[in-house]
PDB file of C-alpha atoms in Angstrom:
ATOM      1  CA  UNK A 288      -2.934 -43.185 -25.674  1.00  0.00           C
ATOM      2  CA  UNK A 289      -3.416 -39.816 -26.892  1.00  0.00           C
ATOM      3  CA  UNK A 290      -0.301 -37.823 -28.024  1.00  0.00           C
ATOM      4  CA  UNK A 291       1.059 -34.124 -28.086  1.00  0.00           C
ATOM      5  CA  UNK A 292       3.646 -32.571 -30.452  1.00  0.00           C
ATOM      6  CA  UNK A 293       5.551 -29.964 -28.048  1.00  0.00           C
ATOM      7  CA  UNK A 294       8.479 -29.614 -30.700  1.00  0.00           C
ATOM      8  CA  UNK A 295      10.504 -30.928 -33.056  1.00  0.00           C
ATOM      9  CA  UNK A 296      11.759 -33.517 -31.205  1.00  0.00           C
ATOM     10  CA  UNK A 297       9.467 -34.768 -29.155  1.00  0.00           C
ATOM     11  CA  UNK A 298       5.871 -36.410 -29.288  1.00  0.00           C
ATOM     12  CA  UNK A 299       4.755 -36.534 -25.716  1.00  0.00           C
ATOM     13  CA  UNK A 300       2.279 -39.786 -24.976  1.00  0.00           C
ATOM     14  CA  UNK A 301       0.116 -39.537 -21.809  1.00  0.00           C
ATOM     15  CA  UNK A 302      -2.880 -41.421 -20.237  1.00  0.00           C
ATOM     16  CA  UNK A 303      -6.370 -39.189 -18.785  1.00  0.00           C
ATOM     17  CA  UNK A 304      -7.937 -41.169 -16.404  1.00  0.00           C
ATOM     18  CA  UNK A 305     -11.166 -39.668 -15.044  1.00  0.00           C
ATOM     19  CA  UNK A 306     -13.656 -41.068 -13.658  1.00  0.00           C
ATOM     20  CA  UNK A 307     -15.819 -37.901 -12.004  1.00  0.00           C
ATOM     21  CA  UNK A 308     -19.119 -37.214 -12.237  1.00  0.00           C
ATOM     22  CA  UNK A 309     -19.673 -36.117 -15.564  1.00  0.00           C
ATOM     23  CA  UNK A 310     -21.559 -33.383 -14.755  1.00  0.00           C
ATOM     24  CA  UNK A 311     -18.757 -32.002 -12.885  1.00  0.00           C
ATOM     25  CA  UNK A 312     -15.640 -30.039 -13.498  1.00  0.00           C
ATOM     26  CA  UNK A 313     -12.874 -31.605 -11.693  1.00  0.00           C
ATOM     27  CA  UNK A 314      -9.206 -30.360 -10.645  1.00  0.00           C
ATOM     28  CA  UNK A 315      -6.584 -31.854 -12.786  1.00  0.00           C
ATOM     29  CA  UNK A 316      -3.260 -34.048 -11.279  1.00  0.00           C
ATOM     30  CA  UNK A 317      -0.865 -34.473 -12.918  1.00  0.00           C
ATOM     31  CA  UNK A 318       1.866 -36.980 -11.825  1.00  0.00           C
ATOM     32  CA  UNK A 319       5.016 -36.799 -13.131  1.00  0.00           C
ATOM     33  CA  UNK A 320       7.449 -40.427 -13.006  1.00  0.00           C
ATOM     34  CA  UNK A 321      10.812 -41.470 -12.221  1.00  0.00           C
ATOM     35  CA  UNK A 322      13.955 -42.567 -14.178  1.00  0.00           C
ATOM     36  CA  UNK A 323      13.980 -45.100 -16.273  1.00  0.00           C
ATOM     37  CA  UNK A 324       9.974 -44.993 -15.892  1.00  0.00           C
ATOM     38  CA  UNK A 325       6.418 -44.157 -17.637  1.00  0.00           C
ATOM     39  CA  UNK A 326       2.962 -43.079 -16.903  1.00  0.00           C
ATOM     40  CA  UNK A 327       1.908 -47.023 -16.413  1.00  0.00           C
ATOM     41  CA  UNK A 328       3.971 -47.013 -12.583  1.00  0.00           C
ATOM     42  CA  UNK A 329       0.825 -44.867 -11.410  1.00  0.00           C
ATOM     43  CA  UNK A 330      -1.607 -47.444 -11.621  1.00  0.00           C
ATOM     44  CA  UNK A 331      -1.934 -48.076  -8.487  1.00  0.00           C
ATOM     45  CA  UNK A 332      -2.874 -44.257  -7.166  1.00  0.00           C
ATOM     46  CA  UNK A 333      -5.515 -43.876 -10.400  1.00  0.00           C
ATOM     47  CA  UNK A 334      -8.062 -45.598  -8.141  1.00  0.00           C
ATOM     48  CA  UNK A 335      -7.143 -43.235  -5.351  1.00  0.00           C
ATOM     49  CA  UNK A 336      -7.386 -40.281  -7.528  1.00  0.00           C
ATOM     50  CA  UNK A 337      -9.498 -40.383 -10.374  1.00  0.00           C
ATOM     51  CA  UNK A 338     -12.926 -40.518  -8.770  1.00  0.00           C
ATOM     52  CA  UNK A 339     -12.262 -36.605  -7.418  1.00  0.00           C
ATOM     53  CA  UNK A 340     -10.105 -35.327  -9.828  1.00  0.00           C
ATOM     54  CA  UNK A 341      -8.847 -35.528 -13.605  1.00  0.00           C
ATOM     55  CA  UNK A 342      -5.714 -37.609 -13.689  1.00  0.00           C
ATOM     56  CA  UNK A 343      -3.047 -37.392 -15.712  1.00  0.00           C
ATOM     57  CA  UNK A 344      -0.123 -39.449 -16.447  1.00  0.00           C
ATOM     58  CA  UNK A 345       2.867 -38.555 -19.162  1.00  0.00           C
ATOM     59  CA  UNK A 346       5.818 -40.255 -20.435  1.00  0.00           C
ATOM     60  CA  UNK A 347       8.185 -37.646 -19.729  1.00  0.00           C
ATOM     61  CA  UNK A 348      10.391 -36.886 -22.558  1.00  0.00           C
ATOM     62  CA  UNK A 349      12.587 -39.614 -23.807  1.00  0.00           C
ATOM     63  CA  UNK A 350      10.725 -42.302 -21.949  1.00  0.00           C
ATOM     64  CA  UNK A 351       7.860 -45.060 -22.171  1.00  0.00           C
ATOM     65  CA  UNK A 352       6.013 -44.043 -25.534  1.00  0.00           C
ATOM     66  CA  UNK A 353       7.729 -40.736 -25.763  1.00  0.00           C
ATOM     67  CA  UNK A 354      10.325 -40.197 -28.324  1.00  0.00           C
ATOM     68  CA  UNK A 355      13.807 -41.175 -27.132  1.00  0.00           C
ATOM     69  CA  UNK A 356      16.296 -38.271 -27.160  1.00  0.00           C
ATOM     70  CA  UNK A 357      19.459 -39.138 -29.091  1.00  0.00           C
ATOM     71  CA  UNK A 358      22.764 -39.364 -27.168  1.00  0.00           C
ATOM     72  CA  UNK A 359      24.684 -36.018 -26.490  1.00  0.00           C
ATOM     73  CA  UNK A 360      20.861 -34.511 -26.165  1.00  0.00           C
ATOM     74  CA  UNK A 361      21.447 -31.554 -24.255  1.00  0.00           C
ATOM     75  CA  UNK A 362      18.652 -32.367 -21.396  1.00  0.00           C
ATOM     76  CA  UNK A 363      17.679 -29.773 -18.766  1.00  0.00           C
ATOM     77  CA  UNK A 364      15.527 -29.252 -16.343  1.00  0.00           C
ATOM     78  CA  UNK A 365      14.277 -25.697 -17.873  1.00  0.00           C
ATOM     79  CA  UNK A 366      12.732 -28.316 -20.650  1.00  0.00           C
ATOM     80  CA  UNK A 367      11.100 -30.471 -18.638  1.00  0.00           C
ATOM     81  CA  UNK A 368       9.427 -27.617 -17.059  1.00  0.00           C
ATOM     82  CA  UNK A 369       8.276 -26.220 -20.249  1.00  0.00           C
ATOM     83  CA  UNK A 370       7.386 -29.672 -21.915  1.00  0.00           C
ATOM     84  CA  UNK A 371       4.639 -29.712 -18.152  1.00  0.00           C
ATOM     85  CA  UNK A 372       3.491 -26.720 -19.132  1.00  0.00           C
ATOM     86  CA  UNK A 373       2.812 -27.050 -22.586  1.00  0.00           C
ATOM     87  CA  UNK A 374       0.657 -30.340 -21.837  1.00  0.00           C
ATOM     88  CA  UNK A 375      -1.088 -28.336 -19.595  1.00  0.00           C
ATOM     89  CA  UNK A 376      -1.819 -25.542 -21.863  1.00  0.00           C
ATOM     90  CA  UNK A 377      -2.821 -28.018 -24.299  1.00  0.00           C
ATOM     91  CA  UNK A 378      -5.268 -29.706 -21.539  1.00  0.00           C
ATOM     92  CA  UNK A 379      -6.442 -26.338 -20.864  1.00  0.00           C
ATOM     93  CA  UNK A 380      -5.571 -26.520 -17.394  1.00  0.00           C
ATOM     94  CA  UNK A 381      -4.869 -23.432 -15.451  1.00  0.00           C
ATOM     95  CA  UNK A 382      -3.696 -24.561 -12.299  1.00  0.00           C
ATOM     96  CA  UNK A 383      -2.881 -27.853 -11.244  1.00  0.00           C
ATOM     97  CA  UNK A 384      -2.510 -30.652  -8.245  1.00  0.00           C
ATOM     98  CA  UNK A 385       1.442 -31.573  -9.553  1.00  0.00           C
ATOM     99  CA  UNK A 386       2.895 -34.638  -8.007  1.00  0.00           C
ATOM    100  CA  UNK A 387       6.709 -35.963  -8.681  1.00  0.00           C
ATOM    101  CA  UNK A 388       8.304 -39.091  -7.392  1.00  0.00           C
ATOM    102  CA  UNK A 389      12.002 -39.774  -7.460  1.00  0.00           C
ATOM    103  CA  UNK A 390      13.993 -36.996  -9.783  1.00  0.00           C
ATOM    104  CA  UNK A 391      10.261 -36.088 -11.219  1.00  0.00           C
ATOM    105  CA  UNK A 392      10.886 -33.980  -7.535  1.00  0.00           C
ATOM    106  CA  UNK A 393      13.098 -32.354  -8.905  1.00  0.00           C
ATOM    107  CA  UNK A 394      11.482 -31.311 -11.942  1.00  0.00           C
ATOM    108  CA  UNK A 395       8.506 -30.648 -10.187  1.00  0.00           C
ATOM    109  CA  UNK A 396       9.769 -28.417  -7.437  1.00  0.00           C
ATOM    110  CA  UNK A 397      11.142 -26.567 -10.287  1.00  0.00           C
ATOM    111  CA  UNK A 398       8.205 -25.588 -11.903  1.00  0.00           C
ATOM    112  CA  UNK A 399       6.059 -24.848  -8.782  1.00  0.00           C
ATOM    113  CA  UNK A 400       8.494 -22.546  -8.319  1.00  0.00           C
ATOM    114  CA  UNK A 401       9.094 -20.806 -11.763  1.00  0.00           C
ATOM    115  CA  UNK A 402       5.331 -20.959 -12.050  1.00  0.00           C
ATOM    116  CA  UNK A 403       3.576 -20.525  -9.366  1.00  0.00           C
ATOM    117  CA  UNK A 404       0.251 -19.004 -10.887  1.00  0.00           C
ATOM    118  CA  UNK A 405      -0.991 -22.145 -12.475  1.00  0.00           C
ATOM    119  CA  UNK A 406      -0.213 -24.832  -9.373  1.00  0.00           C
ATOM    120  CA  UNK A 407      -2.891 -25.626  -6.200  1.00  0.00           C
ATOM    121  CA  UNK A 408      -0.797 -28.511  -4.748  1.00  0.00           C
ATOM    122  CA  UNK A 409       2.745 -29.798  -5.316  1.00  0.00           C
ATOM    123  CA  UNK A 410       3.884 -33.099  -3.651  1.00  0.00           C
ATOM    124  CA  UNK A 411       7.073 -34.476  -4.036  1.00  0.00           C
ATOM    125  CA  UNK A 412       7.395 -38.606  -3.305  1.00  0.00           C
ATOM    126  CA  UNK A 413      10.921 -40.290  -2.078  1.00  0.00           C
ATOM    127  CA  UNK A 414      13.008 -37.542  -4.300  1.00  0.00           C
ATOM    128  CA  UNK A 415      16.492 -37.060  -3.635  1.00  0.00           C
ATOM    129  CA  UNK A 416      17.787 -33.302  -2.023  1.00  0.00           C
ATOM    130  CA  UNK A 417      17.479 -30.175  -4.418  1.00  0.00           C
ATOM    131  CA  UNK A 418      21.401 -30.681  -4.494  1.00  0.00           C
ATOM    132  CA  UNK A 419      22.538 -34.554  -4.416  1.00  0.00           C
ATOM    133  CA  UNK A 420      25.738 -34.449  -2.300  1.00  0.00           C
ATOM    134  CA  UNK A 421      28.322 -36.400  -4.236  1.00  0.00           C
ATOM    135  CA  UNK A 422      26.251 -37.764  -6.891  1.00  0.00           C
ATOM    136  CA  UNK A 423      28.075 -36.164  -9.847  1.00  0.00           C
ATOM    137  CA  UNK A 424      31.199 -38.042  -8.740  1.00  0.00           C
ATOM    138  CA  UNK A 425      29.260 -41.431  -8.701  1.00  0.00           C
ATOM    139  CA  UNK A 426      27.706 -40.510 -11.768  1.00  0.00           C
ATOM    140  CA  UNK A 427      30.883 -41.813 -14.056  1.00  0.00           C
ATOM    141  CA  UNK A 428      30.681 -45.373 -13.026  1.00  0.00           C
ATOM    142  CA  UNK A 429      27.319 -45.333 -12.774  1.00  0.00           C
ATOM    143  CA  UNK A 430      26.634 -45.350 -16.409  1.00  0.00           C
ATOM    144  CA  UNK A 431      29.755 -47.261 -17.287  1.00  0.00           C
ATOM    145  CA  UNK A 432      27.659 -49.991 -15.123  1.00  0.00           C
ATOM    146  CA  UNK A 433      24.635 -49.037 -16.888  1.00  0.00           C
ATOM    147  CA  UNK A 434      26.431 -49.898 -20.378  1.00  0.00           C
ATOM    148  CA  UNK A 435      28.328 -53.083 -19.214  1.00  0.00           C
ATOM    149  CA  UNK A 436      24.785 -54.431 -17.998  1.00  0.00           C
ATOM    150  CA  UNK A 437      22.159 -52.987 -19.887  1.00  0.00           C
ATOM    151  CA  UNK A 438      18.890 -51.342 -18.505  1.00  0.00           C
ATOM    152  CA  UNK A 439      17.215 -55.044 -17.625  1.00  0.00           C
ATOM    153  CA  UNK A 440      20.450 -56.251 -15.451  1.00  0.00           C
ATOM    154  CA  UNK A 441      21.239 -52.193 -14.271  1.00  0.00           C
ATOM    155  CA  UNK A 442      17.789 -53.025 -13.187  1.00  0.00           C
ATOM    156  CA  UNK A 443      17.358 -56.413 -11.852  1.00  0.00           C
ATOM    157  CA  UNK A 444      20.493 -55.218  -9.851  1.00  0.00           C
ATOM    158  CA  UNK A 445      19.218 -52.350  -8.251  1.00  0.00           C
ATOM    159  CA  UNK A 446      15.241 -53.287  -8.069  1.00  0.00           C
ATOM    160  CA  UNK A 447      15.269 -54.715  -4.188  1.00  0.00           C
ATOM    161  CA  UNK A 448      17.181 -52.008  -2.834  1.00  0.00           C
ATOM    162  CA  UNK A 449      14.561 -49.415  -5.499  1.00  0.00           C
ATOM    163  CA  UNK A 450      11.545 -51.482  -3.865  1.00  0.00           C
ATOM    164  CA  UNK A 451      12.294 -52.318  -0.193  1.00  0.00           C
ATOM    165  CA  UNK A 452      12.548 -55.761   0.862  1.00  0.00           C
ATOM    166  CA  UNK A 453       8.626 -56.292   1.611  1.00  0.00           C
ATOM    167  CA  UNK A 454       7.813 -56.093  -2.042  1.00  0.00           C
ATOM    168  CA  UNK A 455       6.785 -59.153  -3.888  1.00  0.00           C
ATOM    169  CA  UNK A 456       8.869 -61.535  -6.137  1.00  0.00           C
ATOM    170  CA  UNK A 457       6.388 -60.832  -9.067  1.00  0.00           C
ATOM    171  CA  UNK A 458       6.145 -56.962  -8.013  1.00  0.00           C
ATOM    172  CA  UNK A 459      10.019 -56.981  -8.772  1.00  0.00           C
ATOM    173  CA  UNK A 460       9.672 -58.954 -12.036  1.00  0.00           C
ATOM    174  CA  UNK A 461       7.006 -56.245 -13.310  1.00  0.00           C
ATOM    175  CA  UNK A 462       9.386 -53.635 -12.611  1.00  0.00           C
ATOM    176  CA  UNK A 463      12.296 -55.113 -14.298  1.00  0.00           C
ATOM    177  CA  UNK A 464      10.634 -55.560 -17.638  1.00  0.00           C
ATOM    178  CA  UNK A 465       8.757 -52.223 -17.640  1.00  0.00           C
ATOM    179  CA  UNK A 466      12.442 -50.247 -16.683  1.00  0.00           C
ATOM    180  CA  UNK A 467      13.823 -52.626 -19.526  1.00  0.00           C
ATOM    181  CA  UNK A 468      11.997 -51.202 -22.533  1.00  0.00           C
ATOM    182  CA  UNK A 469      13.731 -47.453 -21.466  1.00  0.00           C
ATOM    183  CA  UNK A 470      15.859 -46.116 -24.378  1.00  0.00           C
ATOM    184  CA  UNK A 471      19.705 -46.732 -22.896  1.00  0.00           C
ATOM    185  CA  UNK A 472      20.820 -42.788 -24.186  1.00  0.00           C
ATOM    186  CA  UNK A 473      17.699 -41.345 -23.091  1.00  0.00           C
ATOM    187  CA  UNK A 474      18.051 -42.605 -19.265  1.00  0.00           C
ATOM    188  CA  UNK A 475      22.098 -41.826 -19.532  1.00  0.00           C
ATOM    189  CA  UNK A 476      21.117 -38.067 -20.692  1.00  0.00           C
ATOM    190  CA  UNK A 477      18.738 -37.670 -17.743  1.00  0.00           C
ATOM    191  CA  UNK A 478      20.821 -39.314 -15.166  1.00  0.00           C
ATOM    192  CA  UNK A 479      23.805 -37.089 -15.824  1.00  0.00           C
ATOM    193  CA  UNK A 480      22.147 -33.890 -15.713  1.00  0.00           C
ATOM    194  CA  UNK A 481      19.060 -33.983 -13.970  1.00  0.00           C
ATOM    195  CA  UNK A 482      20.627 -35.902 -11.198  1.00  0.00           C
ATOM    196  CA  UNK A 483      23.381 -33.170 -10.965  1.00  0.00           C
ATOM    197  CA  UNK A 484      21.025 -30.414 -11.068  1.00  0.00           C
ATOM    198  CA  UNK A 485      20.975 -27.913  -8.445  1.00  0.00           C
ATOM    199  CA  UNK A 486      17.618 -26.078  -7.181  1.00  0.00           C
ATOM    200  CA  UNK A 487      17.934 -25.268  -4.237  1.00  0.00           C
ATOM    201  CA  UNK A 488      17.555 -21.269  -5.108  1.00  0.00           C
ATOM    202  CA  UNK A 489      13.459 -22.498  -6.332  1.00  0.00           C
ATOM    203  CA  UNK A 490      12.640 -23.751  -3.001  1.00  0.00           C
ATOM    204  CA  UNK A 491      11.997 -20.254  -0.975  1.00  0.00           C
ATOM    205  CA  UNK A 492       9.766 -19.220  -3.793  1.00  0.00           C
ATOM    206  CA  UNK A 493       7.404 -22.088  -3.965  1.00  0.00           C
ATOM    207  CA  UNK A 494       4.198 -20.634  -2.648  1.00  0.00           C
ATOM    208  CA  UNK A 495       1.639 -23.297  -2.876  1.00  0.00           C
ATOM    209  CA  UNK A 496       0.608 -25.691  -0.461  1.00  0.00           C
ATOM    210  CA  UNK A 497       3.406 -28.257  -0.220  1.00  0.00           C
ATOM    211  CA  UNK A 498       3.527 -32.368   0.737  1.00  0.00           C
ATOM    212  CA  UNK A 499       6.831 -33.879   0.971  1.00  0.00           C
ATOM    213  CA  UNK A 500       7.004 -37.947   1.597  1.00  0.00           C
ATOM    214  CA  UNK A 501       9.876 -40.100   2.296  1.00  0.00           C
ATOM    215  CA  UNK A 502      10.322 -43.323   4.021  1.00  0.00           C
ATOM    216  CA  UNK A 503      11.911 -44.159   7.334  1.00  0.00           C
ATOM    217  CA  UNK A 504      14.550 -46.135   5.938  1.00  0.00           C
ATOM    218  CA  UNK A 505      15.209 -44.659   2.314  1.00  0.00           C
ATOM    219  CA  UNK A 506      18.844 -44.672   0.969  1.00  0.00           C
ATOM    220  CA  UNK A 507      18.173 -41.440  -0.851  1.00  0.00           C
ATOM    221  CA  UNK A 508      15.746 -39.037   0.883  1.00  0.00           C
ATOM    222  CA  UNK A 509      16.109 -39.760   4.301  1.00  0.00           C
ATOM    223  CA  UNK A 510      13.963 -37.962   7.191  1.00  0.00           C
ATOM    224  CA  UNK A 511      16.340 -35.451   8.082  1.00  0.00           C
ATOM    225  CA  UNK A 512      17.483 -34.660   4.417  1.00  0.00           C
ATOM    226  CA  UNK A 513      13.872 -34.911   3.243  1.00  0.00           C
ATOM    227  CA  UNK A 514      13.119 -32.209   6.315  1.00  0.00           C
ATOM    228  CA  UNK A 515      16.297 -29.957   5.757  1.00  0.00           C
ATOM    229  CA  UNK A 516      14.558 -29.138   2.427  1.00  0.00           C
ATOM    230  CA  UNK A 517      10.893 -29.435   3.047  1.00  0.00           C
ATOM    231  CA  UNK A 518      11.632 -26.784   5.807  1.00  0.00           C
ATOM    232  CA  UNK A 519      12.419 -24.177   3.473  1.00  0.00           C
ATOM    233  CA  UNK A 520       9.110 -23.954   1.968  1.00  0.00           C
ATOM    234  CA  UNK A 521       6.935 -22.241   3.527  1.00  0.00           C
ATOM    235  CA  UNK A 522       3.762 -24.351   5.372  1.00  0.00           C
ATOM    236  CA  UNK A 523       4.552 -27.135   3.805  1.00  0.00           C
ATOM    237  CA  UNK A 524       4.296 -30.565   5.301  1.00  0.00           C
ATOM    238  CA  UNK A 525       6.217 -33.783   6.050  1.00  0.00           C
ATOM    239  CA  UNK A 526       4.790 -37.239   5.325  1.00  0.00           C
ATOM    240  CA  UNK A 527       7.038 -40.306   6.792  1.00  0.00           C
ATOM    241  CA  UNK A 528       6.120 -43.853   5.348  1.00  0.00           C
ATOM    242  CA  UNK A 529       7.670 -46.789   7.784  1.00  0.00           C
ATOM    243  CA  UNK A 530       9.432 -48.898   4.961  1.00  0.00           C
ATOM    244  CA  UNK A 531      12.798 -49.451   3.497  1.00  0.00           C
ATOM    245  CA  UNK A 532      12.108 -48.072  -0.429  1.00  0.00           C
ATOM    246  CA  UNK A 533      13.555 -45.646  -1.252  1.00  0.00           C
ATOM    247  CA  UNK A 534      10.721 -45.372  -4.366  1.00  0.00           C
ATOM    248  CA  UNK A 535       7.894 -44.852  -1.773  1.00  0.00           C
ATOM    249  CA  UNK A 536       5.415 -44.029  -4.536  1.00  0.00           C
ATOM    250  CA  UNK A 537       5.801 -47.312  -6.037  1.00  0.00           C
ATOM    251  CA  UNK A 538       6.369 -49.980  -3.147  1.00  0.00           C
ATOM    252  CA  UNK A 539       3.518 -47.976  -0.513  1.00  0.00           C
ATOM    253  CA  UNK A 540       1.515 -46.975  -3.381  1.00  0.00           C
ATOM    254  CA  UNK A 541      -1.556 -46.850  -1.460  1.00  0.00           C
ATOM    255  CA  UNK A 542      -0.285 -45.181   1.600  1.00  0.00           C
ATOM    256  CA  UNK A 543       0.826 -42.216  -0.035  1.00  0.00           C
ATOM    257  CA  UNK A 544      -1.668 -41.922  -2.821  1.00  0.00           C
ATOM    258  CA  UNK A 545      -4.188 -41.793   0.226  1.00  0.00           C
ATOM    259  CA  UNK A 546      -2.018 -38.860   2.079  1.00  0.00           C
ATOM    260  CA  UNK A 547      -1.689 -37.427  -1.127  1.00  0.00           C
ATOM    261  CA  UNK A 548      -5.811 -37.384  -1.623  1.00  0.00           C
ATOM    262  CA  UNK A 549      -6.100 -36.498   1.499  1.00  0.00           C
ATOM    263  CA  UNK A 550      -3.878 -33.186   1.246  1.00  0.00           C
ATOM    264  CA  UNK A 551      -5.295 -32.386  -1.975  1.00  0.00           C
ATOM    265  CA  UNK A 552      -8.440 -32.410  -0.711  1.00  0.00           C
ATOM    266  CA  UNK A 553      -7.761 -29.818   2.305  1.00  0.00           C
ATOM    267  CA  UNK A 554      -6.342 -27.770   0.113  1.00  0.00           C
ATOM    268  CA  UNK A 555      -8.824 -27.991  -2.788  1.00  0.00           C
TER     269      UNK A 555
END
């Protein structure tokens, strides 16, 4: 897996997966994962993807291969943003298709806003409000939880209701054991402030072509609260999967890696 040194603290590990015709010069995606995540939960949208366009998949800082981020790191979303666009100055890639699921949304929306010369497509996958409504209170016993337990039970616990109840036994096992190897202070660190973060001032100036997708029955991006916010942006669009996940990208993988394609492609 190649690597990138954006700073001092962080080497950032991602995957390329392209398989284009070689004689052409493809788009780049680049889709950007959840908490407690890596680069490996898009393997099911690489097939999808990669045969039109030039996919890539980080570890976002502090997860999968990337280096962990000590406790008391002082995370923001402002770094996030920059740590996208220094991989894609580094890819040499001066706009891009930029997809988020869960709070990658949020990081995503961010920077589609704050830099809207270098994006074609943004599309943002079962992600919670640009302000979570009483998640900061929640947040407290949350990760007192998450340090009783331990990422593998904090995980096991929560992977049904993560996943929907149609998802398979050994679907849920996978998960658990790839959310297991997170570093505990790096997913603590993100939780508390990325989950608290508030940007709902970057959604009027996101100018690119816009998908939002949710599912009927999500527990955190419901239909209406998924269309309060998608509504702000101008021409964007609405995507509703029927199932009760509230990670969409992961448990209808091919369903919205197909609306995904197929928005990308109008708006190639």
């Amino acid at each position: 897996m190649p690597s990138l040194r954006v700073d001092r603290d962080l080497l950032l590990h991602y995957v390329v997966d392209d398989y284009t015709d070689p004689w052409r010069q493809p788009q780049t995606v680049v889709l950007l994962h959840g908490l407690g995540e890596s680069g490996a939960v898009w393997h099911a949208w690489v097939p999808h993807l990669a045969r039109d366009y030039r996919v890539v998949r980080p570890d976002l800082r502090g997860f999968g291969d990337s280096t962990p981020m000590p406790a008391g790191y002082a995370w923001s979303v402002e770094t996030l943003v920059r740590d996208c666009l220094v991989l894609l100055d580094a890819l040499a890639v001066t706009r891009v298709h930029l997809v988020g699921a869960k709070l990658a949304g949020t990081i995503a929306r961010a920077f589609a806003a704050r830099h809207p010369e270098r994006m074609h497509t943004l599309t943002v996958v079962g992600s919670p409000p640009p302000l979570w409504a009483g998640r900061a209170e929640k947040l407290p016993a949350l990760v007192a939880e998450l340090r009783q337990l331990g990422i593998r039970e904090w995980a096991r616990k929560s992977m049904a209701s993560r996943l929907g109840t149609k998802f398979s036994a050994e679907g849920l096992k996978w998960w658990v054991d790839l959310m297991a190897r997170t570093d505990l202070e790096s997913q603590i660190g993100f939780m508390q402030h990325i989950e608290c973060t508030d940007i709902r001032a970057d959604l009027p100036r996101i100018q690119c072509p816009t998908l939002a997708i949710t599912a009927s029955g999500s527990g955190v991006a419901s239909v209406d609260e998924t269309r309060a916010w998608q509504s702000q942006i101008s021409g964007s669009e609405l995507k509703v999967i029927d199932s009760d996940s509230y990670h969409v990208a992961a448990s209808d993988a091919d369903a919205c890696a197909s609306a995904t394609l197929a928005f990308m492609r109008r708006h190639a």
